Coordinates of C-alpha atoms in Angstrom, one line a residue:
Chain A
M12 CA -33.4 6.2 -38.1
N13 CA -31.8 8.7 -35.6
H14 CA -28.1 8.9 -34.8
D15 CA -28.2 6.7 -31.7
D16 CA -30.2 4.0 -33.5
L17 CA -27.6 4.0 -36.2
E18 CA -24.8 3.6 -33.7
L19 CA -26.7 0.7 -32.1
T20 CA -27.4 -0.9 -35.5
M21 CA -23.7 -0.6 -36.6
Q22 CA -22.8 -2.2 -33.3
D23 CA -25.3 -5.1 -33.6
Y24 CA -23.8 -5.7 -37.0
L25 CA -20.2 -5.7 -35.7
D26 CA -21.0 -7.8 -32.7
D27 CA -23.0 -10.3 -34.8
R28 CA -26.3 -9.7 -33.0
M29 CA -28.5 -9.5 -36.1
D30 CA -30.5 -12.2 -37.6
P31 CA -29.7 -13.1 -41.2
A32 CA -32.4 -10.9 -42.7
E33 CA -31.4 -7.9 -40.8
R34 CA -27.8 -8.5 -41.7
A35 CA -28.5 -8.7 -45.4
Q36 CA -30.6 -5.5 -45.2
F37 CA -27.8 -3.6 -43.4
E38 CA -25.2 -4.8 -45.8
A39 CA -27.3 -3.6 -48.7
R40 CA -27.6 -0.2 -47.0
M41 CA -23.9 0.0 -46.6
V42 CA -23.5 -0.5 -50.4
D43 CA -25.7 2.6 -50.9
D44 CA -24.0 4.7 -48.2
P45 CA -20.2 4.8 -48.4
D46 CA -20.0 6.9 -45.2
L47 CA -21.9 4.3 -43.3
A48 CA -19.6 1.6 -44.7
A49 CA -16.5 3.7 -43.8
A50 CA -17.8 4.2 -40.2
V51 CA -18.4 0.4 -39.8
A52 CA -15.0 -0.3 -41.2
E53 CA -13.4 2.2 -38.8
L54 CA -15.1 0.6 -35.8
A55 CA -14.0 -2.8 -37.0
E56 CA -10.4 -1.6 -37.4
I57 CA -10.4 0.0 -33.9
G58 CA -11.6 -3.3 -32.5
D59 CA -8.9 -5.2 -34.4
T60 CA -6.2 -2.8 -33.2
L61 CA -7.3 -3.2 -29.6
R62 CA -7.2 -6.9 -29.8
A63 CA -4.1 -7.2 -31.9
T64 CA -1.7 -5.1 -29.7
E65 CA 0.6 -7.4 -27.8
D66 CA 1.7 -6.4 -24.3
D67 CA 4.3 -8.7 -22.8
L68 CA 4.9 -8.7 -19.1
P69 CA 8.6 -8.4 -18.2
E70 CA 10.1 -11.3 -16.2
R71 CA 10.7 -9.0 -13.3
F72 CA 7.0 -8.7 -12.9
Y73 CA 6.6 -12.3 -12.0
A74 CA 9.6 -12.1 -9.5
D75 CA 8.1 -9.0 -7.9
T76 CA 4.6 -10.5 -7.7
R77 CA 5.9 -13.7 -6.2
A78 CA 8.0 -11.8 -3.7
R79 CA 5.0 -9.7 -2.7
F80 CA 2.8 -12.8 -2.3
E81 CA 5.4 -14.4 -0.1
A82 CA 5.7 -11.2 2.0
E83 CA 2.0 -10.8 2.4
R84 CA 1.4 -14.5 3.2
A85 CA 4.2 -14.8 5.7
P86 CA 2.4 -13.1 8.7
R87 CA -0.7 -15.2 8.0
R88 CA 1.4 -18.4 8.1
I89 CA 2.9 -17.4 11.3
H90 CA -0.5 -16.5 12.7
D91 CA -2.0 -19.9 11.6
A92 CA 0.9 -21.7 13.2
F93 CA 0.5 -19.8 16.3
R94 CA -3.2 -20.5 16.4
W95 CA -2.8 -24.2 16.0
E96 CA 0.1 -24.3 18.4
S97 CA -2.1 -22.4 21.0
V98 CA -4.9 -24.9 20.5
G99 CA -2.5 -27.8 21.0
L100 CA -1.0 -26.2 24.2
L101 CA -4.4 -25.5 25.6
A102 CA -5.5 -29.1 25.0
A103 CA -2.3 -30.4 26.6
A104 CA -2.8 -28.1 29.6
L105 CA -6.4 -29.4 30.1
V106 CA -5.3 -33.0 30.0
V107 CA -2.5 -32.3 32.5
A108 CA -5.0 -30.5 34.8
A109 CA -7.5 -33.3 34.5
I110 CA -4.8 -35.8 35.6
L111 CA -3.4 -33.7 38.5
L112 CA -6.6 -32.3 39.9
P113 CA -7.7 -35.5 41.7
V114 CA -4.2 -36.0 43.2
V115 CA -4.1 -32.4 44.4
W116 CA -7.6 -32.7 45.8
K117 CA -6.8 -35.9 47.6
Q118 CA -3.7 -34.4 49.4
G119 CA -5.9 -31.5 50.5
L120 CA -3.5 -28.9 49.2
F121 CA -6.4 -26.6 48.5
L122 CA -7.3 -26.5 52.2
S123 CA -3.9 -25.6 53.6
S124 CA -3.6 -21.9 54.5
P125 CA -0.7 -19.9 53.3
P126 CA 2.1 -19.2 55.8
E127 CA 1.5 -16.0 57.8
A128 CA 4.8 -14.5 56.7
T129 CA 3.6 -14.2 53.1
K130 CA 0.7 -12.1 54.2
A131 CA 2.9 -9.4 55.6
R132 CA 3.4 -6.5 53.3
P133 CA 7.0 -6.1 52.3
T134 CA 7.1 -2.5 53.4
E135 CA 5.8 -3.3 56.8
A136 CA 8.4 -6.1 57.3
L137 CA 11.1 -4.0 56.0
G138 CA 10.1 -0.9 57.9
D139 CA 9.6 -2.1 61.4
A140 CA 13.1 -1.4 62.6
R141 CA 13.4 1.8 60.8
V142 CA 10.0 3.1 62.0
R143 CA 11.2 2.6 65.6
Q144 CA 14.4 4.5 64.9
D145 CA 13.2 7.6 62.9
P146 CA 9.6 8.9 62.8
A147 CA 10.4 10.9 59.6
V148 CA 10.8 7.6 57.8
V149 CA 7.3 6.6 58.7
D150 CA 5.9 9.6 56.8
E151 CA 8.0 8.7 53.8
I152 CA 6.9 5.1 53.8
R153 CA 3.3 6.1 54.3
V154 CA 3.4 8.5 51.3
S155 CA 5.0 5.8 49.1
D156 CA 2.4 3.2 50.3
A157 CA -0.4 5.7 49.6
V158 CA 0.8 6.3 46.1
D159 CA 1.3 2.6 45.5
A160 CA -2.1 1.8 46.8
E161 CA -3.6 4.5 44.6
R162 CA -1.9 3.1 41.6
E163 CA -3.1 -0.4 42.4
E164 CA -6.7 0.7 43.0
S165 CA -7.1 2.9 40.0
P166 CA -4.9 1.8 37.1
A167 CA -7.1 3.8 34.8
A168 CA -6.0 7.0 36.5
V169 CA -2.5 6.5 35.1
P170 CA -2.5 8.4 31.8
F171 CA -1.7 6.4 28.7
A172 CA 1.7 6.8 27.4
P173 CA 3.5 4.5 25.1
S174 CA 6.4 2.6 26.5
P175 CA 9.5 3.3 24.4
P176 CA 11.6 0.3 23.3
D177 CA 13.8 -1.2 26.0
D178 CA 16.9 -0.3 24.2
V179 CA 16.0 3.3 23.5
V180 CA 16.3 5.9 26.3
S181 CA 15.8 9.5 25.6
D182 CA 17.9 12.3 27.0
R183 CA 14.9 13.5 28.8
D184 CA 14.5 10.2 30.6
L185 CA 18.1 10.1 31.6
A186 CA 17.9 13.7 32.9
G187 CA 14.8 12.8 34.8
R188 CA 16.4 9.8 36.5
K189 CA 19.4 11.9 37.5
D190 CA 17.1 14.5 39.0
E191 CA 15.3 11.8 40.9
K192 CA 18.5 10.6 42.5
K193 CA 19.3 14.1 43.8
A194 CA 15.8 14.7 45.2
A195 CA 15.4 14.9 49.0
P196 CA 13.5 12.1 50.6
D197 CA 10.9 14.2 52.3
R198 CA 7.1 14.0 51.7
E199 CA 7.0 16.5 48.9
G200 CA 10.1 15.0 47.3
A201 CA 8.4 11.6 47.4
L202 CA 5.3 12.9 45.8
A203 CA 7.4 14.8 43.2
K204 CA 9.3 11.6 42.5
E205 CA 6.1 9.7 41.9
K206 CA 4.9 12.5 39.7
A207 CA 8.1 12.4 37.7
H208 CA 7.5 8.7 37.0
E209 CA 4.1 9.5 35.5
P210 CA 4.5 9.8 31.8
E211 CA 3.6 13.1 30.3
P212 CA 0.5 12.9 28.1
L213 CA 1.6 12.0 24.6
E214 CA 0.5 15.1 22.8
E215 CA 2.1 17.4 25.3
Q216 CA 5.3 15.5 25.2
V217 CA 5.4 15.4 21.5
E218 CA 4.5 19.1 21.1
S219 CA 6.9 20.2 23.7
E220 CA 9.7 18.2 22.1
Y221 CA 8.9 19.6 18.8
E222 CA 8.7 23.1 20.1
E223 CA 12.0 22.6 21.8
R224 CA 13.5 21.5 18.6
I225 CA 12.1 24.4 16.6
A226 CA 12.9 27.0 19.3
S227 CA 16.4 25.9 19.9
N228 CA 17.6 24.6 16.6
V229 CA 15.8 25.8 13.6
P230 CA 16.9 29.1 12.1
T231 CA 13.9 31.4 11.5
D232 CA 14.6 31.6 7.8
A233 CA 14.9 27.8 7.6
V234 CA 11.2 27.3 7.7
E235 CA 8.8 29.0 5.4
P236 CA 6.5 31.5 7.0
G237 CA 3.3 29.9 8.2
R238 CA 4.7 26.5 7.6
R239 CA 5.5 25.3 11.1
A240 CA 1.9 24.8 12.1
E241 CA 1.2 22.7 9.1
T242 CA 4.2 20.5 9.5
V243 CA 3.4 19.6 13.1
P244 CA 0.4 17.3 12.9
S245 CA 2.2 14.1 13.5
P246 CA 3.8 13.5 16.8
P247 CA 7.6 13.7 16.1
S248 CA 10.1 12.6 18.6
T249 CA 13.7 11.6 18.4
A250 CA 13.4 9.2 21.2
G251 CA 11.9 6.2 19.5
A252 CA 14.0 5.8 16.4
D253 CA 12.9 2.8 14.4
A254 CA 14.8 0.6 12.1
P255 CA 14.6 2.8 9.0
A256 CA 15.6 5.7 11.1
K257 CA 18.6 3.9 12.4
M258 CA 19.6 2.9 9.0
S259 CA 19.3 6.4 7.7
R260 CA 21.2 7.8 10.6
T261 CA 24.0 5.3 10.1
R262 CA 24.2 6.4 6.5
N263 CA 24.1 10.0 7.4
Q264 CA 26.9 9.5 9.7
A265 CA 28.8 8.0 6.9
V266 CA 28.0 11.1 4.8
A267 CA 29.3 13.3 7.6
E268 CA 32.5 11.3 7.8
S269 CA 33.1 11.7 4.1
D270 CA 34.5 15.2 4.7
D271 CA 38.0 13.8 5.0
K272 CA 37.9 13.0 1.3
S273 CA 39.4 9.6 1.8
D274 CA 38.6 6.9 -0.7
A275 CA 36.7 4.9 1.9
A276 CA 34.6 8.0 2.8
R277 CA 33.9 8.7 -0.8
D278 CA 32.7 5.1 -1.1
N279 CA 30.5 5.6 1.9
F280 CA 29.1 8.8 0.4
A281 CA 28.4 7.1 -2.9
D282 CA 26.6 4.3 -1.1
A283 CA 24.6 6.8 0.9
E284 CA 23.7 8.8 -2.1
S285 CA 22.4 5.8 -3.9
F286 CA 19.9 5.3 -1.0
G287 CA 18.8 8.9 -1.2
V288 CA 20.4 9.9 2.1
G289 CA 22.7 12.8 2.2
Q290 CA 20.4 14.9 0.0
S291 CA 18.2 17.7 1.1
F292 CA 14.5 17.8 0.7
G293 CA 12.8 20.5 -1.2
P294 CA 9.8 22.3 -0.1
R295 CA 7.6 19.4 -1.2
G296 CA 6.6 16.2 0.5
A297 CA 3.8 13.8 0.1
A298 CA 2.4 11.1 2.2
I299 CA 1.2 7.9 0.7
P300 CA -1.3 6.6 3.3
A301 CA -0.8 2.9 2.7
G302 CA 0.6 0.5 0.4
V303 CA 3.2 -2.2 0.1
L304 CA 6.7 -0.8 -0.1
P305 CA 9.7 -2.6 -1.4
E306 CA 11.9 -4.4 1.1
S307 CA 14.2 -1.5 1.7
A308 CA 14.2 1.3 4.2
V309 CA 15.1 4.2 2.0
I310 CA 15.2 4.2 -1.7
D311 CA 16.4 6.8 -4.1
V312 CA 14.7 6.4 -7.4
P313 CA 16.9 8.0 -9.9
G314 CA 15.0 7.9 -13.2
A315 CA 11.6 9.2 -14.3
D316 CA 10.4 5.8 -15.4
A317 CA 11.6 4.1 -12.3
W318 CA 10.0 6.6 -10.0
K319 CA 6.7 6.3 -11.8
R320 CA 6.8 2.5 -11.5
W321 CA 7.8 2.6 -7.9
L322 CA 5.2 5.1 -6.9
T323 CA 2.5 3.4 -8.7
R324 CA 3.5 0.2 -7.1
V325 CA 3.8 1.6 -3.7
G326 CA 0.3 2.8 -3.1
G327 CA -1.5 3.6 -6.2
L328 CA -2.1 6.9 -4.5
G329 CA 0.1 9.9 -4.5
A330 CA 2.0 9.3 -7.6
E331 CA 0.3 12.2 -9.3
R332 CA 1.5 14.5 -6.6
L333 CA 5.1 14.0 -7.2
S334 CA 6.6 15.5 -10.3
P335 CA 10.3 15.5 -9.9
R336 CA 12.5 16.9 -12.6
F337 CA 15.5 14.8 -13.2
P338 CA 18.4 15.0 -12.7
D339 CA 17.9 18.0 -10.4
E340 CA 15.3 16.2 -8.2
R341 CA 14.9 12.8 -7.0
V342 CA 12.2 10.8 -5.2
V343 CA 12.9 9.1 -1.9
L344 CA 10.7 6.4 -0.6
I345 CA 10.6 5.6 3.1
G346 CA 9.5 2.3 4.5
P347 CA 8.5 -0.4 4.9
R348 CA 7.8 -1.3 8.5
P349 CA 5.9 -4.2 10.1
D350 CA 3.2 -1.7 11.0
P351 CA 1.7 0.9 8.8
L352 CA 3.8 4.1 8.5
R353 CA 2.5 7.6 7.8
C354 CA 4.6 10.5 6.9
D355 CA 3.6 14.1 7.4
R356 CA 4.9 17.0 5.6
I357 CA 8.5 17.6 5.8
V358 CA 10.1 20.1 8.2
A359 CA 13.3 22.1 8.0
L360 CA 16.0 21.2 10.6
P361 CA 19.1 23.1 11.6
G362 CA 22.1 23.1 9.3
G363 CA 19.8 22.9 6.2
N364 CA 18.8 19.3 7.2
I365 CA 15.4 18.0 6.7
G366 CA 13.1 16.2 9.1
V367 CA 10.4 13.7 8.1
P368 CA 7.8 13.3 10.8
V369 CA 6.7 9.7 10.7
S370 CA 4.3 7.8 12.9
P371 CA 2.4 4.6 12.9
S372 CA -0.7 4.8 10.9
E373 CA -4.2 3.3 11.2
A374 CA -4.1 2.2 7.6
G375 CA -4.7 -1.5 7.0
D376 CA -1.6 -2.2 5.0
R377 CA 2.0 -1.4 5.4
G378 CA 2.5 2.2 4.5
G379 CA 5.3 4.6 3.8
C380 CA 5.9 7.8 2.1
A381 CA 7.6 9.4 -0.8
V382 CA 9.3 12.8 -1.0
V383 CA 10.8 14.8 -3.7
V384 CA 14.3 15.9 -2.9
P385 CA 16.6 18.2 -4.9
A386 CA 20.2 17.0 -5.2
G387 CA 22.2 18.4 -2.3
G388 CA 24.1 17.7 0.8
A389 CA 21.7 18.0 3.6
E390 CA 20.9 15.0 5.8
I391 CA 17.5 13.4 6.2
E392 CA 16.3 12.8 9.7
F393 CA 13.3 10.8 10.7
L394 CA 11.3 12.3 13.5
H395 CA 9.7 9.1 14.6
H396 CA 7.4 8.4 17.5
E397 CA 7.2 4.7 18.1
G398 CA 4.2 4.6 20.4
A399 CA 2.0 7.2 18.7
R400 CA -1.1 5.7 17.2
Chain B
M13 CA -13.9 -40.7 -38.3
R14 CA -12.0 -42.2 -35.4
E15 CA -9.4 -39.6 -35.4
P16 CA -11.5 -36.6 -34.3
S17 CA -13.3 -38.6 -31.7
G18 CA -9.9 -39.8 -30.4
Q19 CA -8.5 -36.3 -30.3
S20 CA -11.6 -35.1 -28.5
G21 CA -11.2 -37.9 -25.9
V22 CA -7.5 -36.9 -25.4
Q23 CA -8.5 -33.3 -25.1
S24 CA -11.1 -34.1 -22.5
I25 CA -8.7 -36.2 -20.5
D26 CA -6.1 -33.4 -20.8
G27 CA -8.8 -30.9 -19.8
A28 CA -9.8 -32.9 -16.7
R29 CA -6.2 -33.3 -15.8
A30 CA -5.6 -29.5 -16.1
E31 CA -8.7 -28.8 -14.0
R32 CA -7.4 -31.1 -11.2
E33 CA -4.0 -29.6 -11.4
T34 CA -5.4 -26.0 -11.2
A35 CA -7.5 -27.1 -8.2
R36 CA -4.4 -28.5 -6.5
L37 CA -2.4 -25.4 -7.2
L38 CA -5.1 -23.2 -5.8
Q39 CA -5.2 -25.2 -2.6
A40 CA -1.5 -24.8 -2.4
V41 CA -1.8 -21.0 -3.0
R42 CA -4.2 -20.8 0.0
R43 CA -1.6 -22.5 2.1
G44 CA 0.9 -19.9 1.0
D45 CA 2.9 -21.9 -1.5
P46 CA 4.8 -19.4 -3.7
E47 CA 5.6 -22.0 -6.3
A48 CA 2.0 -22.7 -6.9
F49 CA 1.2 -19.0 -6.9
D50 CA 3.8 -18.4 -9.5
R51 CA 2.5 -21.0 -11.8
I52 CA -1.1 -19.7 -11.7
A53 CA 0.2 -16.1 -12.0
R54 CA 2.2 -17.0 -15.2
E55 CA -0.9 -18.6 -16.7
H56 CA -3.3 -15.7 -16.1
A57 CA -1.2 -12.6 -15.9
P58 CA -0.7 -12.0 -19.6
R59 CA -4.4 -12.0 -20.3
L60 CA -5.1 -9.8 -17.3
F61 CA -2.3 -7.5 -18.3
R62 CA -3.7 -7.1 -21.8
L63 CA -7.0 -5.8 -20.3
A64 CA -5.3 -3.8 -17.5
V65 CA -3.0 -1.9 -19.8
R66 CA -6.0 -0.8 -21.9
L67 CA -8.0 0.1 -18.8
C68 CA -5.3 2.0 -17.1
G69 CA -3.7 3.6 -20.1
N70 CA -0.1 2.9 -19.0
R71 CA 2.0 -0.1 -18.4
D72 CA 3.2 0.7 -14.9
E73 CA -0.2 1.1 -13.4
A74 CA -1.4 -1.9 -15.3
E75 CA 1.4 -4.0 -13.9
D76 CA 0.5 -2.9 -10.4
L77 CA -3.2 -3.6 -11.0
V78 CA -2.5 -7.1 -12.2
Q79 CA -0.1 -7.7 -9.3
D80 CA -2.7 -6.5 -6.8
T81 CA -5.3 -8.7 -8.4
L82 CA -3.2 -11.9 -8.3
V83 CA -1.9 -11.3 -4.8
R84 CA -5.3 -10.5 -3.3
A85 CA -7.7 -12.6 -5.3
L86 CA -6.0 -15.9 -5.7
P87 CA -5.5 -16.7 -2.0
A88 CA -9.1 -15.5 -1.3
L89 CA -10.6 -17.9 -3.7
T90 CA -12.2 -20.6 -1.5
R91 CA -14.0 -22.7 -4.1
F92 CA -12.7 -23.8 -7.4
E93 CA -15.4 -24.1 -10.1
G94 CA -13.3 -24.7 -13.1
R95 CA -10.6 -23.0 -15.0
A96 CA -13.0 -20.9 -17.1
R97 CA -14.6 -19.6 -13.9
L98 CA -11.2 -18.9 -12.4
S99 CA -10.4 -16.7 -15.4
T100 CA -13.7 -14.9 -15.2
Y101 CA -13.2 -14.5 -11.4
L102 CA -9.8 -12.9 -12.0
V103 CA -11.1 -10.5 -14.6
R104 CA -13.9 -9.5 -12.3
S105 CA -11.4 -9.0 -9.5
L106 CA -9.2 -6.9 -11.7
T107 CA -12.1 -4.7 -12.9
N108 CA -13.2 -4.2 -9.3
Q109 CA -9.7 -3.2 -8.2
W110 CA -9.5 -0.8 -11.1
K111 CA -12.8 0.8 -10.1
N112 CA -11.7 1.1 -6.5
R113 CA -8.6 2.8 -7.7
L114 CA -10.6 5.2 -9.8
R115 CA -12.6 6.0 -6.7
S116 CA -9.5 6.4 -4.6
K117 CA -8.0 8.7 -7.1
S118 CA -11.1 10.9 -7.1
R119 CA -10.8 11.1 -3.3
S120 CA -7.0 11.3 -3.0
R121 CA -6.7 15.1 -2.7
L122 CA -6.0 14.8 1.0
V123 CA -2.4 15.9 1.1
P124 CA -1.9 19.5 0.2
W125 CA 0.5 19.9 -2.7
P126 CA 1.8 23.2 -4.1
E127 CA 0.1 24.2 -7.3
R128 CA 3.1 26.0 -8.6
R129 CA 6.7 25.2 -8.4
A130 CA 9.9 27.1 -9.0
D131 CA 11.8 26.2 -12.1
G132 CA 15.1 27.2 -10.6
P133 CA 16.8 29.6 -8.3
D134 CA 15.9 32.6 -10.5
G135 CA 13.5 31.0 -12.9
P136 CA 9.8 31.6 -13.1
S137 CA 7.2 29.4 -11.5
A138 CA 5.4 27.0 -13.7
P139 CA 2.3 25.0 -13.0
A140 CA 2.9 21.5 -11.6
E141 CA 2.6 18.8 -14.2
F142 CA 0.7 15.9 -12.8
P143 CA 0.5 12.8 -14.9
D144 CA -3.0 11.7 -15.8
D145 CA -4.5 8.4 -16.9
A146 CA -3.4 8.8 -20.4
P147 CA 0.1 7.7 -21.4
S148 CA 2.9 10.2 -20.9
A149 CA 4.4 12.1 -23.7
Q150 CA 7.4 9.9 -23.5
D151 CA 5.2 6.8 -23.9
R152 CA 3.6 8.3 -26.9
M153 CA 6.9 9.1 -28.5
E154 CA 8.1 5.6 -28.0
S155 CA 5.1 4.1 -29.7
S156 CA 3.5 6.7 -32.0
D157 CA 1.7 4.2 -34.1
R158 CA -2.0 3.5 -34.5
A159 CA -2.1 1.2 -31.5
A160 CA -0.9 3.9 -29.2
E161 CA -3.3 6.3 -30.7
V162 CA -6.2 3.9 -30.1
R163 CA -5.0 3.2 -26.6
D164 CA -4.8 7.0 -25.9
A165 CA -8.3 7.4 -27.0
V166 CA -9.6 4.5 -25.0
A167 CA -7.9 5.9 -21.9
K168 CA -10.0 9.0 -22.3
L169 CA -13.3 7.2 -22.4
E170 CA -15.7 7.4 -19.5
P171 CA -14.7 4.5 -17.2
D172 CA -17.9 2.5 -17.5
R173 CA -18.0 2.7 -21.2
R174 CA -14.3 2.0 -21.4
L175 CA -14.8 -1.2 -19.3
A176 CA -17.7 -2.4 -21.4
L177 CA -15.8 -1.8 -24.6
L178 CA -12.6 -3.6 -23.4
L179 CA -14.5 -6.5 -22.0
R180 CA -16.2 -6.9 -25.4
E181 CA -13.3 -6.2 -27.7
V182 CA -10.3 -7.5 -25.7
E183 CA -12.0 -10.2 -23.6
D184 CA -14.4 -11.2 -26.3
M185 CA -17.2 -11.4 -23.7
S186 CA -20.9 -11.6 -24.6
Y187 CA -23.2 -8.8 -23.7
E188 CA -24.8 -11.1 -21.1
D189 CA -21.4 -11.9 -19.5
I190 CA -20.5 -8.2 -19.4
A191 CA -23.9 -7.5 -17.8
A192 CA -23.3 -10.2 -15.2
M193 CA -19.8 -9.0 -14.5
T194 CA -20.6 -5.3 -14.2
G195 CA -24.0 -5.8 -12.6
V196 CA -26.1 -3.9 -15.1
P197 CA -28.8 -5.0 -17.5
V198 CA -27.9 -6.1 -21.0
G199 CA -29.6 -3.1 -22.4
T200 CA -27.2 -0.8 -20.5
V201 CA -24.3 -2.8 -21.7
R202 CA -25.5 -2.3 -25.3
S203 CA -25.9 1.4 -24.9
R204 CA -22.6 1.8 -23.1
L205 CA -20.8 0.0 -25.9
A206 CA -22.5 2.1 -28.5
R207 CA -21.5 5.3 -26.8
A208 CA -18.0 4.1 -26.2
R209 CA -17.6 3.4 -29.9
R210 CA -19.1 6.7 -30.9
D211 CA -16.8 8.5 -28.5
L212 CA -13.8 6.5 -29.7
R213 CA -14.5 7.4 -33.3
A214 CA -14.9 11.1 -32.4
L215 CA -11.6 11.0 -30.4
L216 CA -9.8 9.4 -33.3
G217 CA -11.1 12.0 -35.7
G218 CA -13.7 9.9 -37.4
R219 CA -17.3 10.8 -38.0
S220 CA -19.2 11.2 -34.8

């Protein structure tokens, strides 16, 4: 009997897959071969040890799991409700239409032509008097009309650009609007004005903003040689700050105000520190492509066990990349958001501050990122582009 | 001999009641009821965790694996075919999730990470220490008994062999059930088990 056969035979004995005759024969053989008997005993003991070890789940596991279930089911419930509501509304609309249609038809409302006044283009109605007074105005109106018509005819010609949130206006936008007010109302000015309204292609806008930041603010020694290029891949912009960014900036401001050493400021600083803000990033950063993050925006994980648990829970990916040394380094998790979030490698910002380029991700789950930060005083800034996708 | 038969009758009534209750809870879970989810999770999580902690080699990852399994698999179960089948379904989901994670880990070298790191301002650079599947040194210190030793060794087994061994030893599944769950012939299960046990003995210092 070769070695493999022996292993299989021992296993059949242990797993009770022998008939009585084979079993008796094998037991007799074990009596003659103490090594074989020891090997079988060892295998049996290993099995017993594997089965006997108790591993209790902590109570927090159930709370966490339930919370995650609720969080993940919530959007679906909303979706379901919306779907049924939509079906109901559609049915109601059809019923109303079926009732009203004969009445409308009887009264012949479909046959009446619209009033002539409504056919006139607003610019023509508005411009009649002005055209008679000043021929230059005619040119201006014609240019505007031409651009309007072009827009209406070829909507695809307008380059895609994300619309920033209504409540967020960048400095560039404000400057552009001021310039527009100053522009002369001649033909070229009108064209320039229309051009100014066209959004810059996303990548150019992002790159130029980023280059501006680097060129104007970042000290040359603040960024490692050859590092700028590798930290640019995501489209960073300060215009579309999201909720986590807002939170972090608020806390950063609190950190800045803590210079007066007042008790209140010290409290603020302590609060900020507990969230991982007010610390500088080291030369390391890692993105976790997707995963469910805890319901907080920024979390500083202070202990080795805690960070391992968090990171494992966050995405199952990337934990092996982070090896902070406590207490000198900490892990900061960034997220969650209603849409997936992707972090790129961190960049140095002026004053020793650190930027984290974040952008929406195509990942199918809510995402976020984790970074290792050494203890320190620099601020964290999120370079977020809301519309990038 | 009325007593045993009476007990059996009570047990079957209890069993039927439990089946109905589980079916009702699963329906509620599909509707998004967290209470129902919590009840089923509490019933099945300990067993799943027992398997997961041996598959993963550490508690944190095992917790996450069980959580993923419960959160994803329970709402996705559209047909209830009995409590035993539910248990098997969850074990199968857990092992699938675990395999997916192994695959993801093998592909997860997407983000560049420095191979060396500075110890301090003036200190020398040292290789980065990335945790592997095996329990950390701290974990080992905390439980340096035979169980931890065996768990360490199991965590080092080749994944397919590890899974077969744990389904057999921890879940007490038959070769046929393991074959059905892992999608391989019974003969393959038998050889995987034998190799897993041989490797385990070798890792634990026994005769190979």
